[in-house]
PDB file of C-alpha atoms in Angstrom:
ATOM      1  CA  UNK A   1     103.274 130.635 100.079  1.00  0.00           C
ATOM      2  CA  UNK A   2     104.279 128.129 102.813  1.00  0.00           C
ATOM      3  CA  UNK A   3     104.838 124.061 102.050  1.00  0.00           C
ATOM      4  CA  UNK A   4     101.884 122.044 102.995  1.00  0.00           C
ATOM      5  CA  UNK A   5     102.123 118.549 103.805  1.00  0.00           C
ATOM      6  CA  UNK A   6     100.377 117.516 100.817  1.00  0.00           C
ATOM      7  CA  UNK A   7     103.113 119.294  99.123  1.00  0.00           C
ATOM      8  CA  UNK A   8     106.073 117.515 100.832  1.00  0.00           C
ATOM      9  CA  UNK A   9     104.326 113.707 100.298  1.00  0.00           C
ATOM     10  CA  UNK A  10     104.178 114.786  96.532  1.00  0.00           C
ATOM     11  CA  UNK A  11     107.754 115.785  96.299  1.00  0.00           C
ATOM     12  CA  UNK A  12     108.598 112.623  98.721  1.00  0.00           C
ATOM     13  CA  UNK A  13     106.559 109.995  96.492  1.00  0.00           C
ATOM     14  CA  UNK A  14     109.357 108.458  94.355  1.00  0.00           C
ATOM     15  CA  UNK A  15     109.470 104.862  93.250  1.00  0.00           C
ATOM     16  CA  UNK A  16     112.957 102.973  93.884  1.00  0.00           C
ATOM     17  CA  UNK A  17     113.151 100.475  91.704  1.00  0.00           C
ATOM     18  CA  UNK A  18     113.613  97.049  93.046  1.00  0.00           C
ATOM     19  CA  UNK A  19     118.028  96.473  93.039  1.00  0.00           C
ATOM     20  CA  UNK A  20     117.196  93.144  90.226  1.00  0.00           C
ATOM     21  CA  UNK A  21     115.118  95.964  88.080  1.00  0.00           C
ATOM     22  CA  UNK A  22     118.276  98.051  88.288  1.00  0.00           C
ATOM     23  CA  UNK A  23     120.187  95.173  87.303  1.00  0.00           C
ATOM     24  CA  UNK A  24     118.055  93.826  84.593  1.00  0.00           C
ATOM     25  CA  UNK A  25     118.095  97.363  82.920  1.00  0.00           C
ATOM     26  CA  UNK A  26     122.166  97.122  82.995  1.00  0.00           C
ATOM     27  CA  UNK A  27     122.142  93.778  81.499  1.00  0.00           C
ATOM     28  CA  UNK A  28     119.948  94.869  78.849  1.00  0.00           C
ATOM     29  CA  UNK A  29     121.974  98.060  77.818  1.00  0.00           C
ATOM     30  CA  UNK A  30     123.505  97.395  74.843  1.00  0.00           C
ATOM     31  CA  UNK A  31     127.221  99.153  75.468  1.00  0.00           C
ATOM     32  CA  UNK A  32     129.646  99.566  78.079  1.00  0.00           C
ATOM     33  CA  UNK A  33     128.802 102.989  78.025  1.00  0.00           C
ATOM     34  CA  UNK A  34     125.319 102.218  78.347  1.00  0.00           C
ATOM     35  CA  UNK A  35     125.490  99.828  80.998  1.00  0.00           C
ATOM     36  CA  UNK A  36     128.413 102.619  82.783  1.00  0.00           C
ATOM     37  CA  UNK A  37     125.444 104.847  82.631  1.00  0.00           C
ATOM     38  CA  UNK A  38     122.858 102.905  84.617  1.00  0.00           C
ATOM     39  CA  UNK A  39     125.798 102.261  87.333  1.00  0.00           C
ATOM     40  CA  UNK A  40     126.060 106.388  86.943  1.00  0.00           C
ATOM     41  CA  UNK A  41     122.573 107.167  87.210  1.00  0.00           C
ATOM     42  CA  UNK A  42     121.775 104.623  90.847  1.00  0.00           C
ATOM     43  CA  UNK A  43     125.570 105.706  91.885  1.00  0.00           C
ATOM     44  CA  UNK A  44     123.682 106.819  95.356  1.00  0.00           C
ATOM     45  CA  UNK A  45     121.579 103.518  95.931  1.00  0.00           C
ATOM     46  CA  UNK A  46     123.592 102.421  98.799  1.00  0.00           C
ATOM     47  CA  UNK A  47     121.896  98.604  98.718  1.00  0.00           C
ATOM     48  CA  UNK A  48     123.306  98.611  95.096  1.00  0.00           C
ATOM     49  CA  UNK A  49     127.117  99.492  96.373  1.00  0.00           C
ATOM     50  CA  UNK A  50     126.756  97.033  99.399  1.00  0.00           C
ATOM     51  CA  UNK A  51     125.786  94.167  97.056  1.00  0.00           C
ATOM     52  CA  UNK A  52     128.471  95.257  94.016  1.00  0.00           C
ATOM     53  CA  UNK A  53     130.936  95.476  97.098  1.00  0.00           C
ATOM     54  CA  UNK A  54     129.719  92.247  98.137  1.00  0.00           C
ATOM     55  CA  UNK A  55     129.954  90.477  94.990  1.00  0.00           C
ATOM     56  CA  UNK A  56     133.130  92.145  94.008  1.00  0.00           C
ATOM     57  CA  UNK A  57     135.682  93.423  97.164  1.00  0.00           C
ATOM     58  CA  UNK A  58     138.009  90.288  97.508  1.00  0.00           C
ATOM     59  CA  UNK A  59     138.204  91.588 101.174  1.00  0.00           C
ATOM     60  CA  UNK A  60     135.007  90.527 101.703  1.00  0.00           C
ATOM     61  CA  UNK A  61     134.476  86.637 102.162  1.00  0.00           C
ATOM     62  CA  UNK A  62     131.537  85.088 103.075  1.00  0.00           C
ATOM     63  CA  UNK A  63     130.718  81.773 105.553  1.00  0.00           C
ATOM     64  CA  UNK A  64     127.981  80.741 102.834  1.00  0.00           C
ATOM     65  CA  UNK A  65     129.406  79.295  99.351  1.00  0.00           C
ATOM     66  CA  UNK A  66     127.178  76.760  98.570  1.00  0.00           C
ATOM     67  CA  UNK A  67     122.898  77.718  97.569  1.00  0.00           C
ATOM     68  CA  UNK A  68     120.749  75.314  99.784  1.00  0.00           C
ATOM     69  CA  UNK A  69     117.563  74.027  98.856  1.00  0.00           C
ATOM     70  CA  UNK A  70     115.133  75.851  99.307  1.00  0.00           C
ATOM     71  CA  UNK A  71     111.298  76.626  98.024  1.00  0.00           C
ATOM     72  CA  UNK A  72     111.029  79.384  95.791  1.00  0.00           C
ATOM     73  CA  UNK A  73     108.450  81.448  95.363  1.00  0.00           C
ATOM     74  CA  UNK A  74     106.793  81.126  92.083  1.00  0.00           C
ATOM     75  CA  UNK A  75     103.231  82.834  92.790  1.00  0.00           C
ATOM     76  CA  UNK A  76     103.771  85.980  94.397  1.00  0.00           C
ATOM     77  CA  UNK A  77     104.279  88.753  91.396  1.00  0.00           C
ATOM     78  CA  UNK A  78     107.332  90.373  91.112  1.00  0.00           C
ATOM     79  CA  UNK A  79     107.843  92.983  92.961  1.00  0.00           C
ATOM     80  CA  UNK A  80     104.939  92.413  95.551  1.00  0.00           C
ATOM     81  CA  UNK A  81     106.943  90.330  98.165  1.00  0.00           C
ATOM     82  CA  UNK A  82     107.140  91.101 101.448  1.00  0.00           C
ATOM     83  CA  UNK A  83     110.919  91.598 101.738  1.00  0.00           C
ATOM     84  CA  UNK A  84     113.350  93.248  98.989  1.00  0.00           C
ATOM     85  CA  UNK A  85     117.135  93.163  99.038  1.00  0.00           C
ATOM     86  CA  UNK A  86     116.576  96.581 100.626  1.00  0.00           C
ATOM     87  CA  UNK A  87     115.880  95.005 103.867  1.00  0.00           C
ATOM     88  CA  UNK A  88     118.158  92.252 103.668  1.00  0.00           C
ATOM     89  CA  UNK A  89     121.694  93.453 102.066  1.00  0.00           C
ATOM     90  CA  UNK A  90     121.851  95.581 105.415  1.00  0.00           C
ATOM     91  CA  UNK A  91     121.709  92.441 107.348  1.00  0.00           C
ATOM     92  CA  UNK A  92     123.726  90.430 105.458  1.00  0.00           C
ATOM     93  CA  UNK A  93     126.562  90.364 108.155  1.00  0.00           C
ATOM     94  CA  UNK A  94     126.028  87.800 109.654  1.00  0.00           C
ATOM     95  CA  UNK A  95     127.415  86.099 106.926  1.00  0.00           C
ATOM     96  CA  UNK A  96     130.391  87.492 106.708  1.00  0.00           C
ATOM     97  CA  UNK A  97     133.761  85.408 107.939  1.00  0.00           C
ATOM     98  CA  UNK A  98     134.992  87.451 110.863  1.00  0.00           C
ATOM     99  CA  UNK A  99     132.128  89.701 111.311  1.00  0.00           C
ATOM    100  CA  UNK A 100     131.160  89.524 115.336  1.00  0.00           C
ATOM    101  CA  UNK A 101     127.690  88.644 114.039  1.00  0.00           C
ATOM    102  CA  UNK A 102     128.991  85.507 112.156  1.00  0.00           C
ATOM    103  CA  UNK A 103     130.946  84.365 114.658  1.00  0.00           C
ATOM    104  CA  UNK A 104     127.962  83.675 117.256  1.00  0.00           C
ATOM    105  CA  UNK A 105     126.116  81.752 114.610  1.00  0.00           C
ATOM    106  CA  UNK A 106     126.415  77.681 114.432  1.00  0.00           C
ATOM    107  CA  UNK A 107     126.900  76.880 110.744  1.00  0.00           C
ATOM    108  CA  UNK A 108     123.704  74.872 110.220  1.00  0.00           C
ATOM    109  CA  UNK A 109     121.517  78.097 112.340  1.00  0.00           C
ATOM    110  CA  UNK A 110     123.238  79.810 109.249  1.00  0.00           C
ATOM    111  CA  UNK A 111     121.809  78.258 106.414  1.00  0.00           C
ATOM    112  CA  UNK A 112     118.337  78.242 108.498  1.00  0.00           C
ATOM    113  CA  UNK A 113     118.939  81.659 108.433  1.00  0.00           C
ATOM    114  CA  UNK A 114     119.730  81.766 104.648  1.00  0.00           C
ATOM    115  CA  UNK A 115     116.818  79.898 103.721  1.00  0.00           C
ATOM    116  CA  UNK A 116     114.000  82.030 105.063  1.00  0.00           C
ATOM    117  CA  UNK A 117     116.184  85.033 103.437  1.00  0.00           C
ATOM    118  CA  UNK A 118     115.972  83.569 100.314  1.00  0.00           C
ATOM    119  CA  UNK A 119     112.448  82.310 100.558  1.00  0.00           C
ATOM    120  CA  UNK A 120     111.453  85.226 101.417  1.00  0.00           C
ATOM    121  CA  UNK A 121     112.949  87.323  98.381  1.00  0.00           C
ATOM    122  CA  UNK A 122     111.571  87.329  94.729  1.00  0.00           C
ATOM    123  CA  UNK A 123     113.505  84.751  92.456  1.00  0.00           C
ATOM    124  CA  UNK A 124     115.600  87.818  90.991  1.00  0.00           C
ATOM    125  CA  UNK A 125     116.609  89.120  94.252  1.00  0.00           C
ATOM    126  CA  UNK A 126     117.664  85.819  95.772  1.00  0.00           C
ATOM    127  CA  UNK A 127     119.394  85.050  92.867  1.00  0.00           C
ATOM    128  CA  UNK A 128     121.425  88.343  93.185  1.00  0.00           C
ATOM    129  CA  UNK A 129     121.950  87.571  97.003  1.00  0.00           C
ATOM    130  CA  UNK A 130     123.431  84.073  96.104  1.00  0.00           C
ATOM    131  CA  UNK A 131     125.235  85.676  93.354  1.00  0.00           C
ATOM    132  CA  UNK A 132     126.520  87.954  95.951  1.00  0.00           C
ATOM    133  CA  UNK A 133     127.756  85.205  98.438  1.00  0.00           C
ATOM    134  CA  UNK A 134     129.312  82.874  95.782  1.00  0.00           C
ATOM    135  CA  UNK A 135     131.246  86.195  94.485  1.00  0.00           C
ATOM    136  CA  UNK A 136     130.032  85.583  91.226  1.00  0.00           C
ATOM    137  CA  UNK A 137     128.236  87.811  89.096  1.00  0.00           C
ATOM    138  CA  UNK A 138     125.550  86.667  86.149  1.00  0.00           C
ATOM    139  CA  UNK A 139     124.627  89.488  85.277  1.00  0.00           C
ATOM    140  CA  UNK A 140     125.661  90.563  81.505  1.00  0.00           C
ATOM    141  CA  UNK A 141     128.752  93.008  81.311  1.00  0.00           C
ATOM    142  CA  UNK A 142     128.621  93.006  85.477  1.00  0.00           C
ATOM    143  CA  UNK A 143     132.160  93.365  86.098  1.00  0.00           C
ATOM    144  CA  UNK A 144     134.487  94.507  88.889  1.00  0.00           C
ATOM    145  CA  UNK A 145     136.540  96.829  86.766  1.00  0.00           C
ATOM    146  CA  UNK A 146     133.344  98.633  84.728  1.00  0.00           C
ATOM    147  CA  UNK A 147     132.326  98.969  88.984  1.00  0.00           C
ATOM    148  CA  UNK A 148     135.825 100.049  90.105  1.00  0.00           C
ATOM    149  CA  UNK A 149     135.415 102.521  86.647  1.00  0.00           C
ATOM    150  CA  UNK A 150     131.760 104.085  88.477  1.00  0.00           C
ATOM    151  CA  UNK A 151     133.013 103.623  92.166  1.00  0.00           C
ATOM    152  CA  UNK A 152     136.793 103.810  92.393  1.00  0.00           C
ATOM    153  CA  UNK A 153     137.235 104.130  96.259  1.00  0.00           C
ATOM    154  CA  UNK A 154     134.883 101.094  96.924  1.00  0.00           C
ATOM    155  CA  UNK A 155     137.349  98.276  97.255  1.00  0.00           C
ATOM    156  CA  UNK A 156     141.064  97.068  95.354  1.00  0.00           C
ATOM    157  CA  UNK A 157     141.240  94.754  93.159  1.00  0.00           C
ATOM    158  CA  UNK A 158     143.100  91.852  94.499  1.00  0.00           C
ATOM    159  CA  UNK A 159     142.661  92.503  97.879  1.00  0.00           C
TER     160      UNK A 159
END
């Protein structure tokens, strides 16, 4: 019997879970292990790597340190705003010292920049971004040697 489309948009209909639900189910596991395991299990969420690499590879500096001001967004649901770290992590760049798309950007264009990405993220997400650029981690049990334990070609510890 030959695949219909019907049965291709079944098989294709999978919910990703937003990269801070991913997160918040790590820093609720109660053990290493258990918190290994939910590293394990989204080991091929590439936004997930790119933002662990982010927060963790000491190669990778960032022109943003300080979080500016900036509204958050209190009233749209979790999970129903328009933009998720999925769209942003891949553009995250131009944030990056030394990157070709950093280097074309005025330092005050930057944090313009910043803002609307932030404003435009639920208060999870944007928190994980600015964890991200200040290369500091709160989430629970987050470290860089349980990642270098789940991903051990990612980056080296200590440049």
């Amino acid at each position: 019997m030959p695949t219909t489309t019907k049965d291709l948009n079944y098989k294709a209909h999978k919910v990703t879970p937003m990269i801070s639900e991913i997160l918040d189910t790590f820093g609720k596991a109660k053990s290493r292990q258990a918190k290994k395991e939910v590293l394990e299990k989204n080991k091929d969420v590439e936004v997930l790597r790119h933002l662990l690499r982010g927060t963790f590879d000491p190669k990778v500096q960032w022109t943003i340190s300080e979080e500016p001001d900036y509204a958050k967004d209190v009233e749209t649901p979790e999970g129903a705003e328009a933009n998720t770290l999925y769209m942003e992590i891949p553009k995250c760049s131009i944030f990056v010292k030394g990157h070709v798309a950093s280097a074309k950007l005025k330092s005050e264009r930057s944090k313009q920049i910043l803002i609307q990405v932030l404003e435009s993220l639920s208060a999870a997400e944007a928190s994980l971004y600015m964890q991200m650029l200040k290369k500091k981690s709160k989430v629970k049990g987050l470290t860089s040697k349980l990642v270098l334990e789940v991903f051990p070609n990612m980056y080296k510890e200590g440049g």
